[in-house]
Amino acid sequence: MTPPVPGTSAGTASSLLEPLALYGAGFAADPHGHYRRLRAQGPLARVRIAPDVDALLVTDYHAAVDLLRDTETFTKDPRAWQEGVPADSPVLPMLGHRPTALFTDGAVHARYRDAINDTLALIEPHLLRAEVARVAQRLIAGFSATGTGDLIAQYASRLPLHVFTASFGVAPQDTERVVRGTAGMMDSEGDATAAYDDLFGVVTALVSARRRSPGRDLTSYLLAHPAGLDDNEAARQITLIMSAGHVPTTNLIGNALLRMLSDTGYRGSLHGGATTAHGAVDDVLWRDPPMANMGAHFPRHDTEFHGVPLRAGQLVLVSFAAANTQSPPSGSDPAARSGDGAHLAWSTGPHRCPAKQPALLMAMTAIEQLTSQLCDLELAVEPGALVWRPGPFHRALAHLPVRFTPLDPLPVPDGEGAPDVSDQVPTRVGGTPNG
């Protein structure tokens, strides 16, 4: 599906440009090289995110902010666009319409968003930090005696999974299906649709069970929320939270650890604690945000945006990574876009990430626990030999092999399955949600 080139006329050099592919190993290996080429097209550039699926990608910082905040010109509802997309396209699990906060506007979006915000607000930060530390210690104990490890497979991908599944009350035997589903739905080279469907099946069964027998977990609180979500709506919001929370948090932990292990600026203070971890996380959020290209919007009508004509229903994505790393205008204050919160890794506007604080806390605690226990941690391969997972949406390491001095075997904390946090989700009297 190749739309006419916006902003050009037939016969111009620009109209002959093939959309730049954002899937496959080439893009995964050198995304910033691709962004440099795309910026040459102006604030919006033509890209291909899957076979037969094209989009416009916003690479300009100010244009990105304008798009993310403009609810009058743009909608989040993809159904008009979706009619022209192959039913088996690998991008539909990420971009296809569902009744969730991600794909709705106005009052419907506010209803879903309030339910999500109030449910996530039940997580007490000090309890979350303690739980993350406990899970981290158990995971580290699982490989610390070997002297080698894969910090993605054995640590970064496992930690948020355990916290999320336990908080929502997922049965231990279903945790592997959750991790396969959340990771697989972003995979441009696998069966993303099957991955999403299996994840949704796990969550649907969980919602049905909690509707019959509520517990002290986030699923039960979401079902009890005054928004009055039906089972399908509840299952869709939970699937959204898990997919939007697990994989990006995994990527944030992995990318920050890579930054600390490969950047000479961190070598002397790798094990310096929170300050070092905070710097690495902030660097990653600026340069390699876990969700590099997302923020799908669709013009409500034919319009012009930053000098580029757009068709009604056309897919417009935001490159958080390209916008964050855009060079400031000549003569501008270099500090104007520095500091916490200025980057777009958490998006902005009405659809900004609702789980920013829990995600940051999880990532920071995970890094601090690892670097404090494995004191001479180093990469087992050259940084250039690392493989990045393909896909247009995320910035994700496939593996992060490391070596270190083996530790004496440590006792593994109690609990063989997902950690039990049923007594750690704060509630009001009667088990109803706060807010």
Short mmCIF file of C-alpha atoms in Angstrom, two decimals:
data_model
loop_
_atom_site.label_atom_id
_atom_site.label_comp_id
_atom_site.label_asym_id
_atom_site.label_seq_id
_atom_site.Cartn_x
_atom_site.Cartn_y
_atom_site.Cartn_z
CA MET A 1 0.00 0.00 0.00
CA THR A 2 2.00 2.99 -1.29
CA PRO A 3 0.17 6.33 -0.93
CA PRO A 4 0.97 9.33 -3.12
CA VAL A 5 3.97 11.25 -1.92
CA PRO A 6 2.73 14.21 0.13
CA GLY A 7 4.13 17.60 -0.65
CA THR A 8 5.47 16.70 -4.08
CA SER A 9 4.22 16.67 -7.63
CA ALA A 10 4.65 13.95 -10.20
CA GLY A 11 8.04 14.01 -11.86
CA THR A 12 9.97 15.60 -9.01
CA ALA A 13 12.97 13.79 -7.58
CA SER A 14 11.26 13.45 -4.20
CA SER A 15 8.27 11.68 -5.71
CA LEU A 16 10.56 8.96 -7.01
CA LEU A 17 12.00 8.14 -3.60
CA GLU A 18 11.24 4.65 -2.38
CA PRO A 19 9.95 4.69 1.22
CA LEU A 20 12.78 3.80 3.60
CA ALA A 21 12.18 0.43 5.29
CA LEU A 22 12.05 0.47 9.10
CA TYR A 23 11.98 -3.30 9.45
CA GLY A 24 14.67 -5.91 8.94
CA ALA A 25 18.24 -6.24 10.13
CA GLY A 26 19.51 -3.14 8.31
CA PHE A 27 17.35 -0.71 10.24
CA ALA A 28 17.88 -2.56 13.53
CA ALA A 29 21.65 -2.34 13.13
CA ASP A 30 21.77 1.38 12.26
CA PRO A 31 18.57 3.26 13.11
CA HIS A 32 20.27 6.62 13.52
CA GLY A 33 21.75 6.37 10.05
CA HIS A 34 18.23 5.85 8.76
CA TYR A 35 16.96 8.85 10.75
CA ARG A 36 19.63 11.08 9.22
CA ARG A 37 18.48 10.09 5.75
CA LEU A 38 14.84 10.65 6.68
CA ARG A 39 15.47 14.14 8.08
CA ALA A 40 16.67 15.18 4.63
CA GLN A 41 13.04 14.85 3.47
CA GLY A 42 11.84 17.47 5.96
CA PRO A 43 9.81 17.20 9.18
CA LEU A 44 7.83 14.22 7.83
CA ALA A 45 9.35 11.41 5.78
CA ARG A 46 8.06 8.42 3.83
CA VAL A 47 8.76 5.06 5.44
CA ARG A 48 7.70 1.46 5.02
CA ILE A 49 6.94 -0.33 8.30
CA ALA A 50 6.04 -3.73 6.79
CA PRO A 51 5.58 -5.19 3.32
CA ASP A 52 2.82 -3.19 1.58
CA VAL A 53 2.35 -0.85 4.56
CA ASP A 54 3.68 2.71 4.26
CA ALA A 55 3.47 5.63 6.66
CA LEU A 56 4.72 9.14 7.24
CA LEU A 57 7.23 9.43 10.07
CA VAL A 58 7.65 12.67 12.03
CA THR A 59 11.35 13.22 12.69
CA ASP A 60 11.22 16.87 13.78
CA TYR A 61 10.99 17.57 17.52
CA HIS A 62 8.57 20.51 17.33
CA ALA A 63 6.39 18.81 14.73
CA ALA A 64 6.22 15.74 16.96
CA VAL A 65 5.05 17.80 19.95
CA ASP A 66 2.46 19.56 17.80
CA LEU A 67 1.12 16.25 16.49
CA LEU A 68 0.93 14.56 19.89
CA ARG A 69 -1.06 17.47 21.35
CA ASP A 70 -3.39 18.18 18.43
CA THR A 71 -6.64 16.36 19.15
CA GLU A 72 -8.66 18.55 16.77
CA THR A 73 -6.80 17.66 13.57
CA PHE A 74 -5.82 14.08 14.40
CA THR A 75 -7.58 11.03 15.78
CA LYS A 76 -6.15 7.90 17.36
CA ASP A 77 -8.82 5.70 15.76
CA PRO A 78 -7.12 3.63 13.02
CA ARG A 79 -10.17 1.95 11.51
CA ALA A 80 -10.33 4.01 8.30
CA TRP A 81 -6.62 3.41 7.66
CA GLN A 82 -6.90 -0.24 8.64
CA GLU A 83 -9.33 -0.99 5.82
CA GLY A 84 -6.47 -0.76 3.33
CA VAL A 85 -3.99 -2.90 5.27
CA PRO A 86 -3.54 -6.63 4.58
CA ALA A 87 -5.34 -8.64 7.26
CA ASP A 88 -2.20 -10.66 7.97
CA SER A 89 0.11 -7.66 8.26
CA PRO A 90 2.56 -7.99 11.17
CA VAL A 91 1.92 -4.37 12.23
CA LEU A 92 -1.77 -4.85 13.02
CA PRO A 93 -1.16 -6.30 16.51
CA MET A 94 0.46 -2.96 17.36
CA LEU A 95 -1.66 -0.58 15.27
CA GLY A 96 -4.99 -2.32 14.67
CA HIS A 97 -8.07 -0.95 16.43
CA ARG A 98 -9.20 -2.33 19.77
CA PRO A 99 -11.40 -0.80 22.49
CA THR A 100 -8.49 0.55 24.54
CA ALA A 101 -7.16 3.90 25.69
CA LEU A 102 -4.56 3.75 22.91
CA PHE A 103 -7.04 3.80 20.03
CA THR A 104 -9.80 6.10 21.29
CA ASP A 105 -10.46 9.80 21.71
CA GLY A 106 -12.62 12.09 23.82
CA ALA A 107 -14.97 10.72 26.44
CA VAL A 108 -14.28 7.07 25.56
CA HIS A 109 -10.55 7.61 25.93
CA ALA A 110 -11.08 9.45 29.23
CA ARG A 111 -13.14 6.55 30.59
CA TYR A 112 -10.50 3.97 29.75
CA ARG A 113 -7.65 6.21 30.83
CA ASP A 114 -9.22 6.97 34.21
CA ALA A 115 -9.62 3.24 34.88
CA ILE A 116 -5.98 2.59 33.97
CA ASN A 117 -4.62 5.56 35.92
CA ASP A 118 -6.58 4.75 39.07
CA THR A 119 -5.60 1.08 38.93
CA LEU A 120 -1.89 1.79 38.45
CA ALA A 121 -2.07 4.35 41.25
CA LEU A 122 -2.74 1.48 43.65
CA ILE A 123 0.89 0.41 43.35
CA GLU A 124 2.82 1.92 46.25
CA PRO A 125 6.34 2.97 45.13
CA HIS A 126 8.15 1.67 48.21
CA LEU A 127 6.44 -1.70 47.90
CA LEU A 128 7.19 -1.82 44.19
CA ARG A 129 10.86 -1.06 44.84
CA ALA A 130 11.05 -3.80 47.46
CA GLU A 131 9.36 -6.30 45.14
CA VAL A 132 11.62 -5.45 42.22
CA ALA A 133 14.66 -5.86 44.48
CA ARG A 134 13.40 -9.26 45.65
CA VAL A 135 12.78 -10.48 42.11
CA ALA A 136 16.15 -9.08 40.99
CA GLN A 137 17.99 -10.92 43.74
CA ARG A 138 16.27 -14.19 42.82
CA LEU A 139 17.09 -13.79 39.13
CA ILE A 140 20.71 -12.84 39.81
CA ALA A 141 21.10 -15.84 42.10
CA GLY A 142 20.04 -18.02 39.18
CA PHE A 143 23.20 -17.26 37.16
CA SER A 144 25.67 -15.47 39.46
CA ALA A 145 27.64 -18.65 40.20
CA THR A 146 28.38 -19.30 36.51
CA GLY A 147 30.47 -16.21 35.71
CA THR A 148 28.51 -15.56 32.51
CA GLY A 149 25.01 -14.54 31.62
CA ASP A 150 22.65 -13.03 29.09
CA LEU A 151 21.25 -9.93 30.75
CA ILE A 152 18.28 -9.85 28.37
CA ALA A 153 17.09 -13.45 28.53
CA GLN A 154 18.04 -14.08 32.15
CA TYR A 155 17.35 -10.70 33.69
CA ALA A 156 15.91 -7.70 31.83
CA SER A 157 13.07 -9.62 30.17
CA ARG A 158 12.24 -11.65 33.26
CA LEU A 159 12.10 -8.95 35.90
CA PRO A 160 9.24 -6.74 34.63
CA LEU A 161 7.40 -9.86 33.52
CA HIS A 162 7.31 -11.25 37.05
CA VAL A 163 6.28 -7.94 38.55
CA PHE A 164 3.47 -7.31 36.05
CA THR A 165 2.07 -10.83 36.00
CA ALA A 166 2.11 -11.09 39.78
CA SER A 167 0.51 -7.68 40.23
CA PHE A 168 -2.33 -8.60 37.86
CA GLY A 169 -2.71 -12.09 39.32
CA VAL A 170 -1.56 -14.14 36.31
CA ALA A 171 -1.05 -17.79 37.21
CA PRO A 172 2.63 -18.85 37.31
CA GLN A 173 2.05 -21.45 34.58
CA ASP A 174 0.91 -18.70 32.20
CA THR A 175 3.86 -16.35 32.63
CA GLU A 176 5.79 -17.79 29.67
CA ARG A 177 2.79 -17.26 27.40
CA VAL A 178 2.68 -13.64 28.55
CA VAL A 179 6.35 -13.02 27.78
CA ARG A 180 6.04 -14.69 24.36
CA GLY A 181 2.92 -12.68 23.58
CA THR A 182 4.22 -9.27 24.64
CA ALA A 183 7.53 -9.76 22.83
CA GLY A 184 6.10 -11.48 19.77
CA MET A 185 3.46 -8.87 18.95
CA MET A 186 6.27 -6.39 18.11
CA ASP A 187 8.17 -8.86 15.93
CA SER A 188 8.04 -7.83 12.28
CA GLU A 189 9.53 -11.16 11.16
CA GLY A 190 7.38 -13.54 13.21
CA ASP A 191 3.68 -14.23 13.66
CA ALA A 192 2.79 -11.10 15.60
CA THR A 193 -0.95 -11.74 15.30
CA ALA A 194 -0.70 -15.19 16.87
CA ALA A 195 1.44 -13.77 19.66
CA TYR A 196 -1.13 -11.09 20.47
CA ASP A 197 -4.03 -13.54 20.28
CA ASP A 198 -2.36 -15.91 22.73
CA LEU A 199 -1.59 -13.08 25.16
CA PHE A 200 -5.17 -11.87 24.93
CA GLY A 201 -6.39 -15.41 25.57
CA VAL A 202 -4.43 -15.57 28.83
CA VAL A 203 -5.81 -12.23 29.95
CA THR A 204 -9.38 -13.04 28.93
CA ALA A 205 -9.33 -16.19 31.06
CA LEU A 206 -7.86 -14.20 33.96
CA VAL A 207 -10.58 -11.54 33.74
CA SER A 208 -13.29 -14.19 33.65
CA ALA A 209 -11.84 -15.87 36.73
CA ARG A 210 -11.57 -12.60 38.66
CA ARG A 211 -15.10 -11.59 37.70
CA ARG A 212 -16.30 -14.77 39.39
CA SER A 213 -13.89 -14.60 42.31
CA PRO A 214 -12.18 -11.24 42.93
CA GLY A 215 -8.78 -11.17 44.61
CA ARG A 216 -6.31 -8.56 45.84
CA ASP A 217 -4.71 -7.90 42.49
CA LEU A 218 -4.88 -5.19 39.84
CA THR A 219 -7.22 -7.19 37.61
CA SER A 220 -9.83 -7.28 40.36
CA TYR A 221 -9.45 -3.57 41.05
CA LEU A 222 -9.83 -2.72 37.36
CA LEU A 223 -13.04 -4.77 37.20
CA ALA A 224 -14.37 -2.95 40.28
CA HIS A 225 -13.54 0.52 38.93
CA PRO A 226 -16.46 2.96 38.61
CA ALA A 227 -15.84 3.10 34.85
CA GLY A 228 -17.76 -0.19 34.72
CA LEU A 229 -15.65 -1.94 32.09
CA ASP A 230 -17.13 -5.10 30.63
CA ASP A 231 -14.97 -8.22 30.40
CA ASN A 232 -13.72 -7.50 26.89
CA GLU A 233 -12.87 -3.88 27.71
CA ALA A 234 -11.06 -4.93 30.88
CA ALA A 235 -9.10 -7.66 29.09
CA ARG A 236 -8.09 -5.19 26.36
CA GLN A 237 -6.82 -2.60 28.87
CA ILE A 238 -4.83 -5.23 30.78
CA THR A 239 -3.32 -6.56 27.55
CA LEU A 240 -2.39 -3.00 26.64
CA ILE A 241 -0.78 -2.35 30.04
CA MET A 242 1.21 -5.59 29.92
CA SER A 243 2.44 -5.12 26.36
CA ALA A 244 3.17 -1.41 26.84
CA GLY A 245 4.85 -2.06 30.18
CA HIS A 246 6.80 -5.28 29.83
CA VAL A 247 8.70 -4.90 26.54
CA PRO A 248 9.57 -1.19 26.86
CA THR A 249 10.77 -1.70 30.45
CA THR A 250 12.86 -4.67 29.32
CA ASN A 251 14.36 -2.54 26.56
CA LEU A 252 15.04 0.36 28.92
CA ILE A 253 16.90 -1.89 31.36
CA GLY A 254 18.86 -3.63 28.60
CA ASN A 255 19.75 -0.46 26.71
CA ALA A 256 20.84 1.35 29.88
CA LEU A 257 23.00 -1.59 30.97
CA LEU A 258 24.63 -1.63 27.53
CA ARG A 259 25.32 2.09 27.83
CA MET A 260 26.99 1.57 31.21
CA LEU A 261 29.06 -1.39 30.00
CA SER A 262 30.18 0.08 26.68
CA ASP A 263 30.54 3.82 27.29
CA THR A 264 33.91 4.75 28.78
CA GLY A 265 32.23 7.62 30.57
CA TYR A 266 30.59 5.12 32.91
CA ARG A 267 33.48 2.72 33.39
CA GLY A 268 35.01 4.47 36.40
CA SER A 269 31.71 4.73 38.24
CA LEU A 270 29.76 1.73 36.94
CA HIS A 271 28.96 0.59 40.43
CA GLY A 272 28.36 4.04 41.85
CA GLY A 273 24.70 3.42 42.55
CA ALA A 274 21.65 5.52 41.76
CA THR A 275 23.49 8.47 40.19
CA THR A 276 25.17 6.29 37.57
CA ALA A 277 22.00 4.35 36.82
CA HIS A 278 20.00 7.54 36.50
CA GLY A 279 22.50 8.97 34.01
CA ALA A 280 22.44 5.84 31.85
CA VAL A 281 18.64 5.66 31.87
CA ASP A 282 18.37 9.34 30.93
CA ASP A 283 20.92 8.88 28.11
CA VAL A 284 18.89 5.99 26.73
CA LEU A 285 15.59 7.86 26.95
CA TRP A 286 17.14 10.60 24.85
CA ARG A 287 19.07 8.56 22.27
CA ASP A 288 17.65 5.02 22.18
CA PRO A 289 14.15 5.16 23.71
CA PRO A 290 12.62 1.70 24.19
CA MET A 291 9.76 2.57 21.85
CA ALA A 292 11.58 4.34 19.05
CA ASN A 293 8.73 4.89 16.58
CA MET A 294 5.09 4.86 17.61
CA GLY A 295 2.46 7.48 18.49
CA ALA A 296 0.18 6.56 15.58
CA HIS A 297 -2.20 9.36 14.54
CA PHE A 298 -4.59 9.77 11.63
CA PRO A 299 -5.83 13.05 10.09
CA ARG A 300 -9.57 13.51 10.58
CA HIS A 301 -9.74 15.24 7.17
CA ASP A 302 -7.44 16.28 4.35
CA THR A 303 -5.09 18.87 5.81
CA GLU A 304 -1.60 20.32 5.78
CA PHE A 305 0.79 19.76 8.66
CA HIS A 306 4.14 21.56 8.90
CA GLY A 307 3.97 22.23 5.18
CA VAL A 308 3.13 18.65 4.21
CA PRO A 309 -0.29 17.75 2.70
CA LEU A 310 -1.98 14.84 4.47
CA ARG A 311 -4.93 12.69 3.44
CA ALA A 312 -7.76 11.84 5.80
CA GLY A 313 -7.04 8.51 7.52
CA GLN A 314 -3.35 8.45 6.52
CA LEU A 315 -0.99 6.80 9.04
CA VAL A 316 1.40 9.26 10.69
CA LEU A 317 3.90 7.90 13.21
CA VAL A 318 6.22 9.77 15.56
CA SER A 319 9.90 8.88 15.73
CA PHE A 320 10.66 9.60 19.37
CA ALA A 321 14.26 8.57 18.72
CA ALA A 322 14.74 10.85 15.70
CA ALA A 323 13.00 13.80 17.35
CA ASN A 324 15.02 13.43 20.54
CA THR A 325 18.34 13.38 18.68
CA GLN A 326 17.57 16.18 16.25
CA SER A 327 20.30 18.81 16.24
CA PRO A 328 19.08 22.08 17.78
CA PRO A 329 18.67 25.00 15.36
CA SER A 330 21.77 27.03 14.66
CA GLY A 331 22.35 29.68 17.32
CA SER A 332 19.87 28.16 19.78
CA ASP A 333 20.68 27.56 23.42
CA PRO A 334 22.20 24.03 23.65
CA ALA A 335 20.60 23.63 27.07
CA ALA A 336 17.13 24.45 25.80
CA ARG A 337 16.23 20.81 25.29
CA SER A 338 18.25 19.24 28.07
CA GLY A 339 17.11 17.98 31.43
CA ASP A 340 14.55 15.53 32.71
CA GLY A 341 11.23 15.48 30.94
CA ALA A 342 12.28 17.35 27.77
CA HIS A 343 12.65 14.19 25.70
CA LEU A 344 9.64 12.48 24.12
CA ALA A 345 10.36 8.91 25.24
CA TRP A 346 7.17 8.95 27.34
CA SER A 347 5.27 10.82 24.60
CA THR A 348 3.25 13.92 25.51
CA GLY A 349 -0.31 15.16 25.26
CA PRO A 350 -3.42 13.18 26.28
CA HIS A 351 -1.86 9.83 25.31
CA ARG A 352 1.40 10.19 27.23
CA CYS A 353 2.54 7.06 29.05
CA PRO A 354 0.52 6.52 32.25
CA ALA A 355 3.18 4.27 33.81
CA LYS A 356 6.23 6.52 33.64
CA GLN A 357 7.04 6.48 37.36
CA PRO A 358 6.62 2.70 37.92
CA ALA A 359 8.67 1.98 34.80
CA LEU A 360 11.49 4.29 35.88
CA LEU A 361 11.48 2.85 39.37
CA MET A 362 11.65 -0.71 38.04
CA ALA A 363 14.48 0.09 35.65
CA MET A 364 16.54 2.02 38.19
CA THR A 365 16.12 -0.62 40.89
CA ALA A 366 16.93 -3.45 38.48
CA ILE A 367 20.16 -1.76 37.38
CA GLU A 368 21.21 -0.85 40.92
CA GLN A 369 20.65 -4.41 42.16
CA LEU A 370 22.61 -5.97 39.32
CA THR A 371 25.61 -3.64 39.38
CA SER A 372 25.89 -3.75 43.16
CA GLN A 373 26.03 -7.55 43.24
CA LEU A 374 28.13 -8.32 40.14
CA CYS A 375 30.92 -5.87 40.82
CA ASP A 376 33.18 -6.56 37.81
CA LEU A 377 30.49 -6.99 35.19
CA GLU A 378 31.71 -6.53 31.60
CA LEU A 379 30.56 -7.27 28.06
CA ALA A 380 31.49 -10.71 26.76
CA VAL A 381 31.57 -9.46 23.14
CA GLU A 382 32.45 -6.24 21.37
CA PRO A 383 29.50 -3.80 21.24
CA GLY A 384 29.51 -3.99 17.44
CA ALA A 385 28.83 -7.73 17.60
CA LEU A 386 25.56 -7.32 19.49
CA VAL A 387 22.35 -8.11 17.60
CA TRP A 388 19.27 -5.90 17.78
CA ARG A 389 15.78 -7.29 17.32
CA PRO A 390 14.20 -6.21 14.03
CA GLY A 391 10.99 -4.24 13.93
CA PRO A 392 9.87 -0.67 13.21
CA PHE A 393 8.60 0.17 16.68
CA HIS A 394 11.14 -0.76 19.34
CA ARG A 395 14.86 -0.45 20.08
CA ALA A 396 15.60 -3.82 21.62
CA LEU A 397 18.68 -5.96 22.10
CA ALA A 398 18.27 -9.63 21.22
CA HIS A 399 20.95 -10.61 23.77
CA LEU A 400 23.37 -8.91 26.14
CA PRO A 401 26.13 -11.44 26.96
CA VAL A 402 28.33 -10.55 29.95
CA ARG A 403 31.03 -12.10 32.11
CA PHE A 404 32.04 -11.51 35.71
CA THR A 405 33.76 -13.21 38.62
CA PRO A 406 31.49 -16.06 39.73
CA LEU A 407 29.91 -15.67 43.13
CA ASP A 408 29.46 -18.41 45.66
CA PRO A 409 26.03 -19.99 45.20
CA LEU A 410 23.41 -17.93 46.99
CA PRO A 411 20.14 -19.16 48.43
CA VAL A 412 17.28 -18.35 46.08
CA PRO A 413 14.52 -16.35 47.78
CA ASP A 414 11.33 -18.27 48.43
CA GLY A 415 8.97 -18.77 45.53
CA GLU A 416 9.58 -20.75 42.38
CA GLY A 417 6.93 -19.12 40.19
CA ALA A 418 5.99 -15.52 39.71
CA PRO A 419 6.45 -13.62 42.98
CA ASP A 420 3.36 -13.35 45.14
CA VAL A 421 2.55 -9.69 45.67
CA SER A 422 -1.07 -10.20 46.61
CA ASP A 423 -0.41 -8.62 50.00
CA GLN A 424 1.47 -5.69 48.45
CA VAL A 425 -1.21 -4.05 46.32
CA PRO A 426 -2.71 -1.33 48.60
CA THR A 427 -6.50 -1.23 48.77
CA ARG A 428 -9.25 0.71 50.40
CA VAL A 429 -11.59 -0.95 52.85
CA GLY A 430 -13.93 -3.20 50.91
CA GLY A 431 -11.44 -3.83 48.12
CA THR A 432 -12.50 -0.97 45.85
CA PRO A 433 -10.04 1.12 43.87
CA ASN A 434 -8.66 4.44 44.99
CA GLY A 435 -9.82 7.49 43.02
#
